[in-house]
Coordinates of C-alpha atoms and ligand atoms in Angstrom, one line a residue:
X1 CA -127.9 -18.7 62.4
X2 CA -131.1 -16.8 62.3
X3 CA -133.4 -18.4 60.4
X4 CA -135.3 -16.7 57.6
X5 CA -139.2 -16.2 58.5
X6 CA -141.8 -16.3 56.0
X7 CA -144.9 -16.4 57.9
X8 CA -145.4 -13.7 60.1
X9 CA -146.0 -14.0 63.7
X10 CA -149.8 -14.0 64.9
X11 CA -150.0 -11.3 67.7
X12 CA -151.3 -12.0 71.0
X13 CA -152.3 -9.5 73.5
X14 CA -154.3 -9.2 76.4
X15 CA -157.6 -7.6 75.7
X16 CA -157.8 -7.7 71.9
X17 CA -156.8 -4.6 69.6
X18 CA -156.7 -2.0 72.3
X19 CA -153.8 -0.5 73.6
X20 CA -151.9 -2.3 75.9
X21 CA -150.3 -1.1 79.6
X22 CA -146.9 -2.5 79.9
X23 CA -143.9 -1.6 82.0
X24 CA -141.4 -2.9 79.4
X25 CA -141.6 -3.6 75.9
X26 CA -138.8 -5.4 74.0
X27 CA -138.5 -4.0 70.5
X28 CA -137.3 -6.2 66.9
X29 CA -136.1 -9.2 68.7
X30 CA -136.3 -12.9 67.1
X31 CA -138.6 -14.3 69.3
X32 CA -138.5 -18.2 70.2
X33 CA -141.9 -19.3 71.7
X34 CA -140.1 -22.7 73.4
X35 CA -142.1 -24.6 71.1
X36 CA -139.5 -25.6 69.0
X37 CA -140.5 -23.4 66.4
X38 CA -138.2 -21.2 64.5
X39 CA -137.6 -17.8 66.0
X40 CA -139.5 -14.8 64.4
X41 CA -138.9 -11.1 64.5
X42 CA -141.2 -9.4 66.8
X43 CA -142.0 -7.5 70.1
X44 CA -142.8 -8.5 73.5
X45 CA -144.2 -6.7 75.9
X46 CA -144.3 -7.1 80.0
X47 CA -146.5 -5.8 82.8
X48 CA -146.6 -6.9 86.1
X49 CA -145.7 -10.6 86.8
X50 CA -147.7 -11.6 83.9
X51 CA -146.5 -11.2 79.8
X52 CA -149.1 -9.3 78.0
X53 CA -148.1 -8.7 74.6
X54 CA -146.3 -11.0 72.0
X55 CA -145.7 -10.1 68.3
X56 CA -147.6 -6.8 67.2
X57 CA -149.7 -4.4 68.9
X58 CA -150.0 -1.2 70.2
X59 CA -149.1 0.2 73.6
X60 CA -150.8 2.5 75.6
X61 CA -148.8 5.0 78.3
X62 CA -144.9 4.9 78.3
X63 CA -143.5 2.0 79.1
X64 CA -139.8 1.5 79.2
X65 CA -138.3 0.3 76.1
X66 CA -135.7 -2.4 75.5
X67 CA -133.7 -2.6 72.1
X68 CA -133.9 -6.2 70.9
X69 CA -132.4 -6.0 67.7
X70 CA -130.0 -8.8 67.6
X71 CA -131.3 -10.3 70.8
X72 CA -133.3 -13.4 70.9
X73 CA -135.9 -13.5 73.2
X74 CA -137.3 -17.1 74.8
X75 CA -139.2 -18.4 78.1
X76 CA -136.8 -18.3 81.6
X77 CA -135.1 -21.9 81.0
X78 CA -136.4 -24.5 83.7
X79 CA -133.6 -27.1 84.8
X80 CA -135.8 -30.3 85.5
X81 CA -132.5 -31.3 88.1
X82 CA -130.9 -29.7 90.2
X83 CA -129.6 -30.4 93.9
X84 CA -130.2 -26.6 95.0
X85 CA -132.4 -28.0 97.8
X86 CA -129.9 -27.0 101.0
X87 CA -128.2 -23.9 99.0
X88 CA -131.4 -22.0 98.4
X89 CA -132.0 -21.8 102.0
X90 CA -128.6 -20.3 102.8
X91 CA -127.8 -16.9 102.7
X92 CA -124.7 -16.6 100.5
X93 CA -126.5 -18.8 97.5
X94 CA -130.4 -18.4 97.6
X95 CA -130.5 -15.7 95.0
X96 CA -129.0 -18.8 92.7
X97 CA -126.8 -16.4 90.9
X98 CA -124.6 -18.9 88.7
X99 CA -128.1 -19.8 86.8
X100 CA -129.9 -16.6 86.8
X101 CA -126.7 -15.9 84.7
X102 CA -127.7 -18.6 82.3
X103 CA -131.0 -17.4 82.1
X104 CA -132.3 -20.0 84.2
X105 CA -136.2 -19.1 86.2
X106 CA -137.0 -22.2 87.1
X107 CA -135.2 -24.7 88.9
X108 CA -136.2 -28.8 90.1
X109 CA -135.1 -30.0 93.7
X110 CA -135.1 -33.1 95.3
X111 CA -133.6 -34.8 92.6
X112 CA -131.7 -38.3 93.0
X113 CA -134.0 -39.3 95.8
X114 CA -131.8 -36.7 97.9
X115 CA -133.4 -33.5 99.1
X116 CA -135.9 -31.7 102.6
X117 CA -138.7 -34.6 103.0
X118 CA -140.7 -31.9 105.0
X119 CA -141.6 -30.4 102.2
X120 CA -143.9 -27.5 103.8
X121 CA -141.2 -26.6 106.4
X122 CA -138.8 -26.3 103.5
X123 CA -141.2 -23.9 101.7
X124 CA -141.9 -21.7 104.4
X125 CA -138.0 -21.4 105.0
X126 CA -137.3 -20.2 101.4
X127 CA -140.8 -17.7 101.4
X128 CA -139.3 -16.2 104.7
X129 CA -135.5 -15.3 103.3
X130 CA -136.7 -15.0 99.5
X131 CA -135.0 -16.8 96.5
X132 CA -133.4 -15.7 93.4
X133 CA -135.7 -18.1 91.5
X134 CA -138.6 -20.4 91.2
X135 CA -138.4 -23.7 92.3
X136 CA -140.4 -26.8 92.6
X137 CA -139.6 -29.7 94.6
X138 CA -140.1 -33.3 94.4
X139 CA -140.1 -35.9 97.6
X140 CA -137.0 -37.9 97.7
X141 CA -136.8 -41.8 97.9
X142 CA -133.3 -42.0 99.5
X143 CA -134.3 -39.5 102.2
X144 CA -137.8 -40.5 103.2
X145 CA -136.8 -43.9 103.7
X146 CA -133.8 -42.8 105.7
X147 CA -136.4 -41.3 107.9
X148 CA -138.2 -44.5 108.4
X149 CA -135.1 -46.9 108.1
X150 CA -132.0 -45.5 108.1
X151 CA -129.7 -46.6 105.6
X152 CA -130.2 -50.4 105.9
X153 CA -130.0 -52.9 103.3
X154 CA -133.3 -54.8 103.7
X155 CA -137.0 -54.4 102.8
X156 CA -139.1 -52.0 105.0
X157 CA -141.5 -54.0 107.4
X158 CA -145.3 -53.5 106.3
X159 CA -145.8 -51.0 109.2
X160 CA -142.7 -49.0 107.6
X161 CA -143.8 -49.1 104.1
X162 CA -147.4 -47.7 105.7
X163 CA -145.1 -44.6 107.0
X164 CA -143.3 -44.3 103.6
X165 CA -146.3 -44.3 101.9
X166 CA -147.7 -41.7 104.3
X167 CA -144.6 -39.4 103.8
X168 CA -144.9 -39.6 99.8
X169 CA -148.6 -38.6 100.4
X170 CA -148.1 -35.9 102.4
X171 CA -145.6 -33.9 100.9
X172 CA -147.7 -34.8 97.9
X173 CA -149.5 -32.9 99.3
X174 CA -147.6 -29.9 100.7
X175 CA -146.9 -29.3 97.1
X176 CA -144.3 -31.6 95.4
X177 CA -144.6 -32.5 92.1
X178 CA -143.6 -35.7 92.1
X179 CA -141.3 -38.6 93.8
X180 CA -137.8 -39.0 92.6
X181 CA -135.5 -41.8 93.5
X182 CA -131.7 -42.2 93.4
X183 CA -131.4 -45.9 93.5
X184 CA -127.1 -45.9 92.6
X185 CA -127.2 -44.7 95.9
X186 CA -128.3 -45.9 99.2
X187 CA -130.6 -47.0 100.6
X188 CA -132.4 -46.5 97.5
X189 CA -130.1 -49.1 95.9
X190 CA -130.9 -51.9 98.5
X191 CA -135.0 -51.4 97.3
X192 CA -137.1 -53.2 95.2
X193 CA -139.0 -52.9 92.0
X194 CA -142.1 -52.9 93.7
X195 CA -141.1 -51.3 97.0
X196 CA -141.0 -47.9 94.3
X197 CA -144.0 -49.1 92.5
X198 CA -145.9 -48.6 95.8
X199 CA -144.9 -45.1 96.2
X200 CA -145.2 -44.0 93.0
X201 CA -148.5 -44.9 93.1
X202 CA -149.3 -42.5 95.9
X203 CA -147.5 -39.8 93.6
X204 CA -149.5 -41.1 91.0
X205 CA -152.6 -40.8 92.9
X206 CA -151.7 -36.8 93.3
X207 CA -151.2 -36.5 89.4
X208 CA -147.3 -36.3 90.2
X209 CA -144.6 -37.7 88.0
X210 CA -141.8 -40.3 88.4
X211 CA -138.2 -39.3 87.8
X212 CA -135.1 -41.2 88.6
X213 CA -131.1 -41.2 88.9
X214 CA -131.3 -45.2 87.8
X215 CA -130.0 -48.0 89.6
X216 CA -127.0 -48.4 86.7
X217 CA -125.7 -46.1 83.8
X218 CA -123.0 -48.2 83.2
X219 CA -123.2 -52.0 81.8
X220 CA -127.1 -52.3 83.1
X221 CA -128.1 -48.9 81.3
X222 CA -131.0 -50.9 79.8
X223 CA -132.0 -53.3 82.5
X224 CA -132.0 -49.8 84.3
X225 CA -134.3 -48.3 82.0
X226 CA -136.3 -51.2 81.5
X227 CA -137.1 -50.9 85.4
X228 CA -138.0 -47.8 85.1
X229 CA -140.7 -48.4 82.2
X230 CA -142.7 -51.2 84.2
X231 CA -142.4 -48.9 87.3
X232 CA -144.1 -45.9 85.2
X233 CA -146.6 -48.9 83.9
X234 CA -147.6 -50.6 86.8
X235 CA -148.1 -47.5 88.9
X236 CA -149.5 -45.5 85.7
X237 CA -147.6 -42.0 85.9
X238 CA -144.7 -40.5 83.7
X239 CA -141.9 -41.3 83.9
X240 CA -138.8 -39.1 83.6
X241 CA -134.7 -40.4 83.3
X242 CA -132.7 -38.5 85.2
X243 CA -129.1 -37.5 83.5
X244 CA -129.3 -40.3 80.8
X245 CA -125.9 -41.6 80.0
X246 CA -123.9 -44.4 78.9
X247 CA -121.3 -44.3 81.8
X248 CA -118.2 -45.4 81.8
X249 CA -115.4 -46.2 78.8
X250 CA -116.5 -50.1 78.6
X251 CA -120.4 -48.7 77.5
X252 CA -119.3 -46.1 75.4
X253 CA -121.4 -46.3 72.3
X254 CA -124.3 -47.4 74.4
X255 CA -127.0 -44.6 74.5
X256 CA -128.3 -45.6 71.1
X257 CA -129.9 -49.2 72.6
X258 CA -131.4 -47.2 75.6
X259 CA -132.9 -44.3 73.2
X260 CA -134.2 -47.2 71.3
X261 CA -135.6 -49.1 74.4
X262 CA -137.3 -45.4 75.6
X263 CA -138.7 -44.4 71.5
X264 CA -140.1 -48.1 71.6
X265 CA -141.7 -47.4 74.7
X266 CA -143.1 -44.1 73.5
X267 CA -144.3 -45.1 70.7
X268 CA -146.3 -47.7 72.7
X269 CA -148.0 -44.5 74.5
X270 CA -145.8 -44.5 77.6
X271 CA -144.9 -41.0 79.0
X272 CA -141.2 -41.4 78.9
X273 CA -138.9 -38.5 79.0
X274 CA -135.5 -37.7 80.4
X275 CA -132.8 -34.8 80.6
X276 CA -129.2 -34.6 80.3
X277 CA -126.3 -32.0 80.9
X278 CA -124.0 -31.2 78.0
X279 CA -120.5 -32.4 79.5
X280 CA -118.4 -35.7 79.0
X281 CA -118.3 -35.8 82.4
X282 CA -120.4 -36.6 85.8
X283 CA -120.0 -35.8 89.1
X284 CA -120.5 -37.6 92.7
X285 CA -118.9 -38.5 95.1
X286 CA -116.1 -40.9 95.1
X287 CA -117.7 -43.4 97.3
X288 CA -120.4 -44.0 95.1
X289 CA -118.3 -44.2 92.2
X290 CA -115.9 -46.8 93.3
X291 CA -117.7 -48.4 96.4
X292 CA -120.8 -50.9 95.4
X293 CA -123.8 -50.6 97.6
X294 CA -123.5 -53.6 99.7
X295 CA -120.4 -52.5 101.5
X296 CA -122.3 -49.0 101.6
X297 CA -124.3 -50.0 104.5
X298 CA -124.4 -47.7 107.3
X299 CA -122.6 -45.2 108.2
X300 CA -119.0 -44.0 107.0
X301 CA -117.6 -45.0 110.2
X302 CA -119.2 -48.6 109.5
X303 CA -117.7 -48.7 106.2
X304 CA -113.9 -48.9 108.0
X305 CA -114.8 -51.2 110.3
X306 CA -116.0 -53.7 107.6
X307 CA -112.7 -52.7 105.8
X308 CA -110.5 -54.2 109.0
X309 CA -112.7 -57.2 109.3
X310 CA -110.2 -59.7 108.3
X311 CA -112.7 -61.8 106.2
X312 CA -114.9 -58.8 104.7
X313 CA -111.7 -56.4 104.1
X314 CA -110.0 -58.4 101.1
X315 CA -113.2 -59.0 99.3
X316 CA -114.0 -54.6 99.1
X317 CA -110.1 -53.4 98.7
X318 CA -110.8 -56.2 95.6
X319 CA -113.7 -54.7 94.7
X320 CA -112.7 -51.2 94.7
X321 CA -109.7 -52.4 92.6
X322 CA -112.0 -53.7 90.0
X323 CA -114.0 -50.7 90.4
X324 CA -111.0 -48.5 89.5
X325 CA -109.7 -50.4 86.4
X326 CA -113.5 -50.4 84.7
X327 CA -113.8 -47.1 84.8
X328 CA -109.8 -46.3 84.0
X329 CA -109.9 -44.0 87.5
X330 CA -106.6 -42.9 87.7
X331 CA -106.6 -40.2 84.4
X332 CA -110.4 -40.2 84.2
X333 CA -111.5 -38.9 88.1
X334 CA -110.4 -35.0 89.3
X335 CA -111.1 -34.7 93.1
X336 CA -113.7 -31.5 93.2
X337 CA -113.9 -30.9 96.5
X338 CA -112.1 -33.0 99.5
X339 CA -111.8 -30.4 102.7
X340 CA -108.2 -32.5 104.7
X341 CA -106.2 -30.9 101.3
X342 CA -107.7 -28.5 99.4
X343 CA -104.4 -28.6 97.3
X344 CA -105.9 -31.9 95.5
X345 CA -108.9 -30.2 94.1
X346 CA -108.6 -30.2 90.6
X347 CA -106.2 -33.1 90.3
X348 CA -106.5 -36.4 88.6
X349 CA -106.8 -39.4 91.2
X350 CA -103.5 -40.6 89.5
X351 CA -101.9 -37.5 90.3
X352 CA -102.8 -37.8 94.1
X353 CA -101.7 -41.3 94.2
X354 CA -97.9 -40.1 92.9
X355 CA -97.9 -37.7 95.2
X356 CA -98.6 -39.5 97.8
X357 CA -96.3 -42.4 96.7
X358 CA -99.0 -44.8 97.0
X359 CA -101.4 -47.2 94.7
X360 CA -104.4 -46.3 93.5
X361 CA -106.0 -48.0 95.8
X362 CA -104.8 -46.8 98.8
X363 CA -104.6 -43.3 97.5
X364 CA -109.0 -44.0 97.8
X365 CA -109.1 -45.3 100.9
X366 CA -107.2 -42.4 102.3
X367 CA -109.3 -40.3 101.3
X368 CA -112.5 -42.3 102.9
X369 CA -111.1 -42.6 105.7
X370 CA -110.7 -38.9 106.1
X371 CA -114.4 -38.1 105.5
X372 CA -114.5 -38.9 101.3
X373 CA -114.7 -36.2 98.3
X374 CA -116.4 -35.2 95.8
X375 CA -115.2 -35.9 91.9
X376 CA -115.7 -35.1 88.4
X377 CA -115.5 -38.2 86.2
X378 CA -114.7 -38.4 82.4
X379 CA -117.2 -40.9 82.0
X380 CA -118.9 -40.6 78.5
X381 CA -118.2 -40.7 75.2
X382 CA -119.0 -37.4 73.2
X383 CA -120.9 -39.1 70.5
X384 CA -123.4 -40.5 73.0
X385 CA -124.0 -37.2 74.6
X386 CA -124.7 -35.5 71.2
X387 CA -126.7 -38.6 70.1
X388 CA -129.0 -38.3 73.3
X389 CA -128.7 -34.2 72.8
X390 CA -131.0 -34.7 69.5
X391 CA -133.6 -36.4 70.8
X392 CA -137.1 -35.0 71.3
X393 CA -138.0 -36.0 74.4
X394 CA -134.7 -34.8 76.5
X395 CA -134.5 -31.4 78.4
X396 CA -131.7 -29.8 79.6
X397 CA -130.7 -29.9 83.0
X398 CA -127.3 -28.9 84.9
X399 CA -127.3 -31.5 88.3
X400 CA -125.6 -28.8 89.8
X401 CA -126.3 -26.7 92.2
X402 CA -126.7 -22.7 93.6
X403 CA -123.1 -21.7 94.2
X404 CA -120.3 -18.9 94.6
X405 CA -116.7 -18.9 93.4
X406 CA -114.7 -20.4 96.3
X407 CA -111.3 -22.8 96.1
X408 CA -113.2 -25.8 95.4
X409 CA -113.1 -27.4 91.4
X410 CA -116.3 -28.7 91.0
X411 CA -118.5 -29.7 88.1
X412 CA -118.4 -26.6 85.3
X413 CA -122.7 -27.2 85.0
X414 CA -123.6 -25.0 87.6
X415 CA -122.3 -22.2 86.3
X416 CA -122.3 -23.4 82.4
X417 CA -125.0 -26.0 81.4
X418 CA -127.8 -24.3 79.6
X419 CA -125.0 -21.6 78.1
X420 CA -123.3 -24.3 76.6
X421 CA -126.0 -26.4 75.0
X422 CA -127.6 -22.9 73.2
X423 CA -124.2 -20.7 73.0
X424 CA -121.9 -23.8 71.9
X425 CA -123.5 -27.1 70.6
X426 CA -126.8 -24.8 68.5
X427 CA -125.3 -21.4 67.9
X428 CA -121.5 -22.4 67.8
X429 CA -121.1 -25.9 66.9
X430 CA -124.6 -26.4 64.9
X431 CA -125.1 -30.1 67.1
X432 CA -129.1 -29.1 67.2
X433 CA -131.0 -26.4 66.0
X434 CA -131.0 -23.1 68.0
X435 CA -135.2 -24.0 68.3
X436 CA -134.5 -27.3 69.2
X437 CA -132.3 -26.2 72.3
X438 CA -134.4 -23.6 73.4
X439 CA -137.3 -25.8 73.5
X440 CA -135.4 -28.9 75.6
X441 CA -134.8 -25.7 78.3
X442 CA -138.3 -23.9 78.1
X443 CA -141.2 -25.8 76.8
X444 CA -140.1 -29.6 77.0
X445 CA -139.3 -29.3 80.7
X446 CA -142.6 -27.3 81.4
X447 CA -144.6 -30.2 79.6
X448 CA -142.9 -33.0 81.6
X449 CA -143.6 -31.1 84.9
X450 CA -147.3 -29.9 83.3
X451 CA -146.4 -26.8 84.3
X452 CA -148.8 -24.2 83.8
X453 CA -148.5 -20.5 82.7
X454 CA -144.7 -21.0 82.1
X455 CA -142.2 -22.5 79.6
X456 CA -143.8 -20.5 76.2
X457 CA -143.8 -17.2 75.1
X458 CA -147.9 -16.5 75.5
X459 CA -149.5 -13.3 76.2
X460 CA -151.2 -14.6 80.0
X461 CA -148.1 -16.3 81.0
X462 CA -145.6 -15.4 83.9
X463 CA -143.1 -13.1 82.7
X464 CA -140.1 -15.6 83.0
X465 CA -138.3 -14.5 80.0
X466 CA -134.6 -14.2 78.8
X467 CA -133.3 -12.0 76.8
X468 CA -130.1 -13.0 75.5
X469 CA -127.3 -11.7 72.5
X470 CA -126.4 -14.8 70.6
X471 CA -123.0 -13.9 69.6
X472 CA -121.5 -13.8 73.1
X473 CA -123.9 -16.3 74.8
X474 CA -121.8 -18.9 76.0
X475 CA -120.0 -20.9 79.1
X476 CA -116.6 -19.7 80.8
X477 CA -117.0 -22.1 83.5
X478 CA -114.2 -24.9 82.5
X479 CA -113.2 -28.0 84.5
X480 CA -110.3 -26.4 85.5
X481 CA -111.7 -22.9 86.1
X482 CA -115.2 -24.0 86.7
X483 CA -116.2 -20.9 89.0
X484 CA -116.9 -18.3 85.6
X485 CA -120.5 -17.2 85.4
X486 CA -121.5 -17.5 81.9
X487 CA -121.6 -14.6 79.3
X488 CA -124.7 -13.1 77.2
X489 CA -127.7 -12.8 78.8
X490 CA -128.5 -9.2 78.7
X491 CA -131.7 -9.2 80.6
X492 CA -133.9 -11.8 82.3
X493 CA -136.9 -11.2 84.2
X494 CA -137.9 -13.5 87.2
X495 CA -141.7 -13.0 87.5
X496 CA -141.6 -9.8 85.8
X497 CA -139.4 -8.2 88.0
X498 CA -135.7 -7.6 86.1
X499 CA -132.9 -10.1 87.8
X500 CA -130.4 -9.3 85.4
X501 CA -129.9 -5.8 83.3
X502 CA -127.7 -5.1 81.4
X503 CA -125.6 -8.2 82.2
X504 CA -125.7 -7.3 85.7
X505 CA -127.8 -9.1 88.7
X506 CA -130.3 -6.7 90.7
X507 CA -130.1 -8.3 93.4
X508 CA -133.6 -8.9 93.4
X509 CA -134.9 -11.9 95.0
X510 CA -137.8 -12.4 92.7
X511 CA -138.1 -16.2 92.7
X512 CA -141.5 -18.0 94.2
X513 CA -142.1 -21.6 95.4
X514 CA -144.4 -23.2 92.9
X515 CA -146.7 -25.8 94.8
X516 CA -148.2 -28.7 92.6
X517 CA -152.1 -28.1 93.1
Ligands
LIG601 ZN1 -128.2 -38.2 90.0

């Protein structure tokens, strides 16, 4: 696995060939700059928040010395998409735990247009109780028009799209990095084209970025990411996919025509980029998945009324149905997390439905009616998510989010994402290139956000670094025992300050909100 190195690695240190001050210096490691270059054997050194030595030099005083022979040594990874946003402001999860265990120093909230719209007020929270790592938000479509709307299916009124746009702008400029949008769900789903090219112009206007959970993964994967080119042209800003997938067993086989729709665009000189977690599977909740957006209207409470209305009724139980067959529900969806019975989590929608003696159907609008659940759904084909793995322009990122073992069976990505691209599809399985991985978690997702000081190995840079032993780096976290924190990182520094040693957490709260400036 390690790959030979004939060149040798040009040092860089902070203030030439003098000695440098340190407080740790990590000895014979293969170093991986998050380039995507090969790793090399070298040293790295660390003082304060900042790195100050990579390569070879000479150190001055005694700092403490880590044996990295073995180890590989890369940037803190940086998940571009997460939905942290509520558990990093809660006591039991801020210190983010189930990623600083995958080496993870970074992480993206607001994602999938969901997530605080006050941006400042949810900044200051975090400062004042301290998190485990750094994050950076973006402002959230779904939830800023919420504020201005509520979750109705029509076009905003001039005088409301004046106070969307004055929303974007402002937490534009309280520090987001840039406007997401989630438009499978609502009310994103119910706006236009151009109602989004409007506000991402204001992001645009802040040098933000555009990044999206599209409209469809399924059979309109490609007028989806058509949509999301002309929005990155006509409001000129980058554009990033959100979880690119072919969902679904009737578009299996798919992701080829979208990567060719995004490399054509690319070539053109768009900024396009995306990300993607390494499973077979999604996660939502069930609603979503089986419930189109037009019958989404409202509030849950609405949703059964329109199921009783005589003439309405018939025409969703039909489209649910339909719903169900496409995406072969019964085997396909597990129930995650549904609070009436905690007893279905982890059990195949087919397996409730025998249980309860009942259809499919009706199995689904039981659970509606008792508040809905989240799901994990089989819904890709491994060949696409290896196919979209390869490309250059996709990072790794988990969609998960902060969390600690409980009875629930959610999604294994919180706990396993960026262990199981590096551990299992480079190191194990030989998908991609061990570089190549580390590069689509380090200094990929730190060029889409234009991230400074972060996401390489440079002497100057903030000391987010992981230091991890390639033979045991892997997931635990399975669908069925999803709650495993994953295995191999030996030491990573948040900051400069040591998160994890030895394998274990410090409990050190070393993470800082990074504002867009
Ligand atoms: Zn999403």
């Amino acid at each position: 696995m390690w790959t030979a190195t004939a060149f040798l690695l040009v040092a860089t240190v902070l203030g030439g060939e003098e000695p440098i001050q340190a407080d740790f210096v990590i000895r014979g490691a293969m170093l991986y700059d998050g380039s995507g270059q090969p790793g090399v054997k070298g040293d790295l050194a660390i003082g304060g928040d900042r790195i100050v030595g990579v390569g070879r030099f000479q150190v001055a005083g005694r700092p403490r010395e880590i044996d990295g022979a073995g180890l590989v040594v890369c940037p803190g990874f940086i998940d571009l998409h997460t939905h942290s946003d509520v558990p990093l402001t809660v006591s039991t999860t801020k210190a983010n735990l189930c990623y600083l265990m995958q080496g993870v120093t970074t992480v993206v909230t607001g994602n999938c247009g969901a997530g605080p719209v006050d941006v400042a007020d949810y900044f200051k929270k975090m400062e004042n109780s301290g998190i485990g790592s750094n994050v950076i938000h973006q402002v959230p479509h779904n939830d800023v028009r919420k504020t201005v709307t509520g979750n109705v299916n029509r076009a905003p009124t001039a005088e409301e799209m004046k106070r969307l746009e004055a929303l974007v702008d402002k937490a534009m400029t309280d520090g987001a990095w840039g406007l997401s949008t989630g438009l499978y769900y609502t009310p994103g789903s119910y706006a236009t084209t151009e109602e989004i090219i409007a506000l991402a112009k204001v992001a645009a206007r802040h040098g933000g970025f555009y990044a999206s959970h599209m409209r469809d993964e399924g059979t309109g994967l490609l007028a989806s990411v058509t949509e999301t080119l002309r929005i990155g042209k006509e409001a000129i800003i980058p554009v990033h996919i959100s979880h690119l997938k072919s969902f679904g067993p009737k578009n299996w086989g798919r992701a080829a025509d979208a990567i060719a729709l995004i490399n054509q665009a690319r070539a053109n000189g768009q900024a396009v980029s995306a990300d993607q977690y390494p499973y077979w599977a999604s996660s939502t909740s069930l609603a979503a998945e089986v419930i189109i957006p037009k019958y989404r209207e409202g509030s849950a409470q609405d949703f059964q009324s329109r199921l009783s209305d005589p003439v309405q009724g018939p025409k969703i139980r039909e489209s649910i149905q339909d719903k169900l067959v496409s995406l072969d529900a019964g085997p396909n969806i597990h129930i995650a997390t549904y609070k009436p019975n905690p007893a279905w989590q982890g059990k195949t929608l087919d397996a409730v439905a025998r249980e309860k003696k009942s259809d499919l159907l009706d199995a689904v609008l039981d659970i509606e009616r008792h508040g809905g659940a989240q799901v994990v759904n089989f819904s890709m084909s491994p060949e696409d998510v290896s196919l979209i793995m390869k490309q250059p322009f996709v990072a790794t990122a988990s969609d998960g989010s902060s969390q600690i073992p409980s009875d629930t069976v959610p999604h294994p990505r919180s706990y396993g994402c960026f262990a199981r691209k590096i551990g299992r599809y480079a190191i194990q399985d030989k998908v991609i290139t061990l570089e190549h991985a580390i590069r689509s978690a380090s200094g990929l997702p730190a060029d889409i956000l234009k991230l400074p000081e972060r996401g390489s190995l440079k002497a100057g840079y903030y000391a987010d670094v992981v230091v991890f032993d390639p033979k045991t780096f892997r997931d635990q976290a399975t669908f069925e025992k999803p709650h495993q924190y994953a295995t191999g990182v030996r030491y990573l520094f948040v900051n400069g300050k040591l998160a994890i040693e030895d394998r274990k957490y410090q409990n050190v709260l070393a993470g800082k909100v990074l504002r867009h400036q």
